[in-house]
Amino acid sequence: MKINVERNAAINNPKTILVTRTLFSASTCPLRSVEEATERTSLLLSPTRTMASHIVGYPRMGPKRELKFALESFWDGKSSAEDLKKVSADLRASIWKQMADAGIKYIPSNTFSYYDQVLDATATLGAVPPRYGWTGGEIGFDTYFSMARGNATVPAMEMTKWFDTNYHFIVPELGPDVNFTYASHKAVEEYKEAKALGVDTVPVLVGPVTYLLLSKPAKGVEKSFSLLSLLPKVLAVYKEVIADLKAAGASWIQFDEPTLVLDLESHKLQAFTDAYAALAPALSGLNVLVETYFADIPAEAFKTLTSLSGVTAYGFDLVRGTKTLDLIKGGFPSGKYLFAGVVDGRNIWANDLAASLATLQGLEGIVGKDKLVVSTSSSLLHTAVDLVNETKLDDEIKSWLAFAAQKIVEVNALAKALSGNKDEAFFSANAAAQASRKSSPRVTNEAVQKAAAALKGSDHRRATNVSARLDAQQKKLNLPILPTTTIGSFPQTVELRRVRREFKANKISEEEYVKAISEEIRKVVVLQEELDIDVLVHGEPERNDMVEYFGEQLSGFAFTVNGWVQSYGSRCVKPPIIYGDVSRPKPMTVFWSSLAQSFTKRPMKGMLTGPVTILNWSFVRNDQPRSETTYQIALAIKDEVEDLEKAGINVIQIDEAALREGLPLRKSEQAHYLDWAVHAFRITNVGVQDTTQIHTHMCYSNFNDIIHSIINMDADVITIENSRSDEKLLSVFREGVKYGAGIGPGVYDIHSPRIPPTEEIADRINKMLAVLEKNILWVNPDCGLKTRKYTEVKPALTNMVAAAKLIRNELAK
C-alpha cells in the first residue's frame, strides 16, 4: 500500500480504517462500529487542509517486544543476522505506516536502533575504540554489539542514564587521535527504506554538539582534554551524511540537541553557533529542525538556538518546559517554524486536549498559523507502545491513559482542531475522562494524605551516628574485612519464569508455586554458601521486576500486560502506573526473607526497593507534586522495614537505584529535589535498631556531583556502580571527600557476558583501597544478576570471592 502523507489518499483503504480503529478503540473515545471509525477518521484525516503534526521519535521494541526477542535470539546464536534485520524492517515499516495512516505530516526516521541512538552516532562517525579491533569499512553487528555489550576478551563501553530518564546510552570514548570516518550509512538507508514504502520522513540525527558534550575522554586521554575541539572533524562526517540524505530526496532533517536545556557555559553555547554556521552550506535547500526536550530551555540557550545559521525550525518540550512559553512570547524569530511539544512523551496520561489547544492557539498568534506544528514533548521512546494491547486494565483507568499509539492520535487531533477541523466528539470524550479522573474516589485516601503531611515536621534521622552503628553491627554480624555480597537478584531461568507465569494464570496452585519458589531460594542460598559469600541474598525468584513487584502489593497502583519501555539494549521494564494515594495493606517480603534466613546461619539481606526509585521507575500521577507521592511510598516501605526487623532480618537493603536519575536537569531545581528525595529514604529506616544494618544500592549514573546528598542518606552501607565507568566514582574520594559508612563500589560489570579474571578484580579492589579505608570497603558486583546466566554468574562470583580473599591475605601480612 503506497501512502501519500500530504493527501492521505489511503483513507478509504480498509487496512487504513482498521489501523485507525485500533488507535481509537484504546483512546478516550469508544467506537461502536466500523462506520463510526470511518466517520471519525474522515474528520481527523481530512485531506482538505494541511496537518501540521510531528512525532519526535517512537518506541523501537514493538508492541509485544518483538525486537527484544529477535536481538536475544541473535545473540544466543539461535537466529541469523538476516532474521534480525527482517524483524527490524517489519517493525520500522509498521511504525511509519501507523504514523502516516494517523495523519502525521512530519514522520521521523533513523529513530530505530538495534541498541542505542548515541551508539548509532558513534558508528556513523567511525569512532570505534581501538580495543574492538575494527579496521574500517561499514560497521557490522560484531563490532557494534561488542561496543554495546563487550565480548569474551574486551569490556563494553560505559553505559549511563540518558538525561533524567531510565533509558541508558552508550558513552562515546574520544580523544585527539580518533580518526572520524563515515562508517555507518544507517540514516540514509532507513530514509530510503521508508521512501520505498511511500512515506517521506524526517531523518533524525543526534546533534553534533550534544554528541560531543555527552562523550568522555578515552582511557589514556587527559581528563582536561576539550571534547569540543573535535567539532571540525565530527562536522566533516556530518556533512557527508547530509549530502547523502539530500541526494536521497530528504527535504527535512532533525537534529536532536537536548543538551541545550542544561546549564551550559558560554563556550559550549558558542559551539552550537560554530557548528551550525559550519554546516549551513551543506544544509542549504533543506528544512532543518533543531529539537530540544526534557526541560525548560535557559534564556541564553534560547537566544543561541533561535540565532543558529541555516535552521528553519525549533522544537521545545512544553510539558516539562512550561517556562519556555514565556521565552517564546518574549520574542520568536519571524518566518521560523515552532514545533510545540504539548503531548507528553514521557508519561501515559491522556492529554488534556482543551488545555493544549488553548496553549496552541496562544502560540498561533505569535508564530503564525502556517508556522506552528503540533508535536510530542520528547521521543515517545519513554512511554509504552499501544493501549489496545491492555485487555486487563479496568475501563475507568484505561479511559485516563494514552500510550504512544494513542499520543499519535492526540497530536493529530490537536493539529486538526488548530486548523479549524475539530472533532467535537473526540474532545468531549477526552474532557469527560479528565473529569472522571479528578473526581474518582479511588484516587484519594485522606488517612494517607494526613500521614504524609505530618512527615514534614521532622528530619527523620537515626539517633546514633553511622560509626557507632557500624561498630554495633559488626559485633552482631562478625563479618571479615572486605565482606562479599551481591546486589540482590540471581538469574531468572526459563523454568522460573514459567512457574510465575503459570501461577499468575491459575494453572498451578499456590501450594505448588510456594514449593517451587522455596526450592529456588534454597538453591541460591546453597550456591552462595558454596561460593563462600559473606552476606547472602535470596535471589528474588518471586519477583518479576524490582518496582512492579512492590507496586502489585501497594494500593494506588495499576499494572499493564504489555506496557513495556526500553531501558537499554534488549532490556525492557514495565513501569507500574501510580494513579492514587499509596499505602501498604499487608507485609510484602517478610515471608520469603524469613524463609531464606531459615536456610542459613549467615546474614540474609531483606531486599526492598526504595521510595524514590519506585517513583522514578513508575508512570507517576501528574495531579500532585512528586514529593507528596514519594512520602506516601516512604511510609509504606517504613512499615515493611520494621516488619522485617521484627522477623529477625538484621541486614536490610533499600535500593535507590534511580535517585540520581530523578535529579532535575536545571541546577536551580536540584537542591529541592535532593532534599525531599533523601528525606524520603531516611523516613524508611528511621525506626530500626542500631544493630540493624541498612544498605542501599545505586547504579549507572554520574554520582560525583551528588556525593554529599548520598552521604546525607545516612545508610550504613552503599553499593554503587563503578566498574563500567572506569572507576569514575573513586575520583570523588581521591579529591578528599570523606566517607565513613560502608561502601561497595562494583568490581565487575554484570551487563556484559564477559567473566572478569580474579587478577582484574583484585586490581580493582586495590585501586579502591588506595582511597578508601579497608574497614569500610565491601566487595560486590555492579548490579543485580537477573539478566545473566548461571554459566556466567558462577565463575564471575567465584573469581570475585577469590579476589577478596587474595587481598585479605595481603592485608594480613
CSV table of C-alpha atoms in Angstrom, one decimal, residues 316-483:
chain,number,residue,atom,x,y,z
A,316,PHE,CA,10.5,22.6,22.5
A,317,ASP,CA,9.2,20.5,25.4
A,318,LEU,CA,6.2,22.5,26.6
A,319,VAL,CA,5.2,19.8,29.1
A,320,ARG,CA,8.3,19.8,31.4
A,321,GLY,CA,9.4,23.1,30.0
A,322,THR,CA,6.4,25.4,30.7
A,323,LYS,CA,8.6,28.4,31.3
A,324,THR,CA,9.9,28.2,27.7
A,325,LEU,CA,6.5,29.6,26.7
A,326,ASP,CA,7.5,32.9,28.3
A,327,LEU,CA,10.6,33.0,26.1
A,328,ILE,CA,8.6,32.3,23.0
A,329,LYS,CA,6.1,35.0,23.9
A,330,GLY,CA,9.0,37.4,24.6
A,331,GLY,CA,10.4,37.1,21.0
A,332,PHE,CA,10.3,34.3,18.4
A,333,PRO,CA,12.1,34.8,15.1
A,334,SER,CA,9.9,35.7,12.2
A,335,GLY,CA,9.4,33.2,9.5
A,336,LYS,CA,10.6,30.2,11.5
A,337,TYR,CA,8.6,27.1,12.5
A,338,LEU,CA,7.8,26.3,16.1
A,339,PHE,CA,7.4,22.6,16.8
A,340,ALA,CA,5.3,22.8,20.0
A,341,GLY,CA,5.7,19.7,22.2
A,342,VAL,CA,2.4,19.7,24.0
A,343,VAL,CA,1.7,16.0,24.1
A,344,ASP,CA,3.7,14.3,26.9
A,345,GLY,CA,6.3,11.9,25.6
A,346,ARG,CA,7.3,10.6,29.0
A,347,ASN,CA,4.0,9.7,30.7
A,348,ILE,CA,0.9,7.7,29.9
A,349,TRP,CA,-1.9,10.1,30.9
A,350,ALA,CA,-4.3,11.2,28.2
A,351,ASN,CA,-3.6,14.7,27.1
A,352,ASP,CA,-5.9,17.5,28.4
A,353,LEU,CA,-6.8,18.4,24.8
A,354,ALA,CA,-8.7,21.5,25.8
A,355,ALA,CA,-5.8,22.9,27.7
A,356,SER,CA,-3.3,22.0,25.0
A,357,LEU,CA,-5.5,23.6,22.3
A,358,ALA,CA,-5.6,26.8,24.3
A,359,THR,CA,-1.8,26.8,24.6
A,360,LEU,CA,-1.5,26.2,20.8
A,361,GLN,CA,-4.0,28.9,19.9
A,362,GLY,CA,-2.0,31.4,22.0
A,363,LEU,CA,1.2,30.4,20.2
A,364,GLU,CA,-0.5,30.7,16.9
A,365,GLY,CA,-0.9,34.4,17.3
A,366,ILE,CA,2.9,34.7,17.9
A,367,VAL,CA,4.4,32.5,15.2
A,368,GLY,CA,1.6,32.4,12.6
A,369,LYS,CA,-0.9,29.7,11.7
A,370,ASP,CA,1.3,28.2,8.9
A,371,LYS,CA,4.4,28.1,11.1
A,372,LEU,CA,3.0,26.2,14.1
A,373,VAL,CA,3.5,22.4,14.3
A,374,VAL,CA,1.9,20.2,17.0
A,375,SER,CA,4.4,17.8,18.4
A,376,THR,CA,5.3,15.5,21.3
A,377,SER,CA,7.3,16.9,24.1
A,378,SER,CA,10.1,14.3,23.5
A,379,SER,CA,10.5,11.0,21.8
A,380,LEU,CA,7.8,8.5,22.7
A,381,LEU,CA,10.6,6.0,23.3
A,382,HIS,CA,10.0,6.7,27.0
A,383,THR,CA,6.3,5.6,27.1
A,384,ALA,CA,4.5,2.3,26.5
A,385,VAL,CA,3.6,1.4,22.9
A,386,ASP,CA,-0.1,0.7,22.5
A,387,LEU,CA,-3.0,0.8,24.9
A,388,VAL,CA,-5.1,-1.5,22.7
A,389,ASN,CA,-3.0,-4.4,23.9
A,390,GLU,CA,-4.1,-3.8,27.5
A,391,THR,CA,-7.0,-6.2,28.0
A,392,LYS,CA,-6.8,-6.4,31.8
A,393,LEU,CA,-6.9,-2.7,32.8
A,394,ASP,CA,-10.4,-1.7,34.0
A,395,ASP,CA,-12.3,0.7,31.8
A,396,GLU,CA,-12.2,3.7,34.2
A,397,ILE,CA,-8.4,3.7,34.5
A,398,LYS,CA,-8.0,2.9,30.8
A,399,SER,CA,-10.0,5.9,29.9
A,400,TRP,CA,-7.4,8.1,31.7
A,401,LEU,CA,-4.5,6.8,29.6
A,402,ALA,CA,-2.7,7.3,26.3
A,403,PHE,CA,0.3,5.2,25.2
A,404,ALA,CA,2.5,6.0,22.2
A,405,ALA,CA,-0.1,4.9,19.6
A,406,GLN,CA,-2.8,7.0,21.2
A,407,LYS,CA,-0.5,10.0,21.5
A,408,ILE,CA,-0.1,10.0,17.8
A,409,VAL,CA,-3.8,10.4,17.5
A,410,GLU,CA,-3.8,13.1,20.1
A,411,VAL,CA,-1.2,15.1,18.2
A,412,ASN,CA,-3.2,14.8,15.0
A,413,ALA,CA,-6.5,15.7,16.7
A,414,LEU,CA,-4.9,18.9,18.1
A,415,ALA,CA,-3.4,19.7,14.7
A,416,LYS,CA,-6.8,19.3,13.0
A,417,ALA,CA,-8.6,21.3,15.7
A,418,LEU,CA,-6.0,24.1,15.2
A,419,SER,CA,-6.7,24.1,11.5
A,420,GLY,CA,-10.4,24.5,12.1
A,421,ASN,CA,-11.5,20.9,11.8
A,422,LYS,CA,-12.1,20.0,15.5
A,423,ASP,CA,-13.6,16.6,16.3
A,424,GLU,CA,-16.1,17.7,19.0
A,425,ALA,CA,-17.0,14.2,20.0
A,426,PHE,CA,-13.3,13.2,20.5
A,427,PHE,CA,-12.7,16.4,22.5
A,428,SER,CA,-15.9,15.8,24.6
A,429,ALA,CA,-14.9,12.2,25.4
A,430,ASN,CA,-11.4,13.5,26.4
A,431,ALA,CA,-12.9,16.1,28.7
A,432,ALA,CA,-15.2,13.5,30.3
A,433,ALA,CA,-12.2,11.3,31.0
A,434,GLN,CA,-10.3,14.2,32.6
A,435,ALA,CA,-13.2,15.0,34.8
A,436,SER,CA,-13.6,11.3,35.8
A,437,ARG,CA,-10.0,11.1,36.9
A,438,LYS,CA,-10.3,14.3,39.1
A,439,SER,CA,-13.4,13.1,40.9
A,440,SER,CA,-12.8,9.3,41.2
A,441,PRO,CA,-12.9,8.2,44.9
A,442,ARG,CA,-10.3,5.5,44.2
A,443,VAL,CA,-7.7,8.3,43.7
A,444,THR,CA,-7.9,9.8,47.2
A,445,ASN,CA,-7.2,8.3,50.7
A,446,GLU,CA,-7.5,11.0,53.3
A,447,ALA,CA,-5.7,9.0,56.0
A,448,VAL,CA,-2.7,8.5,53.7
A,449,GLN,CA,-2.6,12.2,52.9
A,450,LYS,CA,-2.7,13.2,56.6
A,451,ALA,CA,0.1,10.8,57.5
A,452,ALA,CA,2.3,12.1,54.6
A,453,ALA,CA,1.6,15.7,55.5
A,454,ALA,CA,2.7,15.0,59.2
A,455,LEU,CA,6.2,14.0,58.0
A,456,LYS,CA,7.2,17.5,57.2
A,457,GLY,CA,7.8,18.4,60.8
A,458,SER,CA,10.8,16.1,61.3
A,459,ASP,CA,14.2,15.4,59.7
A,460,HIS,CA,13.9,11.7,60.3
A,461,ARG,CA,17.5,10.8,61.2
A,462,ARG,CA,18.6,7.7,63.2
A,463,ALA,CA,19.6,8.7,66.7
A,464,THR,CA,23.1,7.3,66.6
A,465,ASN,CA,25.9,8.2,64.1
A,466,VAL,CA,27.0,5.8,61.5
A,467,SER,CA,30.3,5.0,63.0
A,468,ALA,CA,28.7,3.8,66.3
A,469,ARG,CA,26.1,1.9,64.4
A,470,LEU,CA,28.7,0.1,62.3
A,471,ASP,CA,30.5,-1.0,65.5
A,472,ALA,CA,27.3,-2.4,66.9
A,473,GLN,CA,26.5,-4.2,63.7
A,474,GLN,CA,30.0,-5.7,63.4
A,475,LYS,CA,29.6,-7.2,66.9
A,476,LYS,CA,26.4,-8.8,65.8
A,477,LEU,CA,27.3,-9.9,62.3
A,478,ASN,CA,31.0,-10.7,62.8
A,479,LEU,CA,32.0,-10.1,59.1
A,480,PRO,CA,35.5,-10.3,57.7
A,481,ILE,CA,37.5,-7.4,56.3
A,482,LEU,CA,36.3,-6.8,52.7
A,483,PRO,CA,33.0,-8.6,53.1
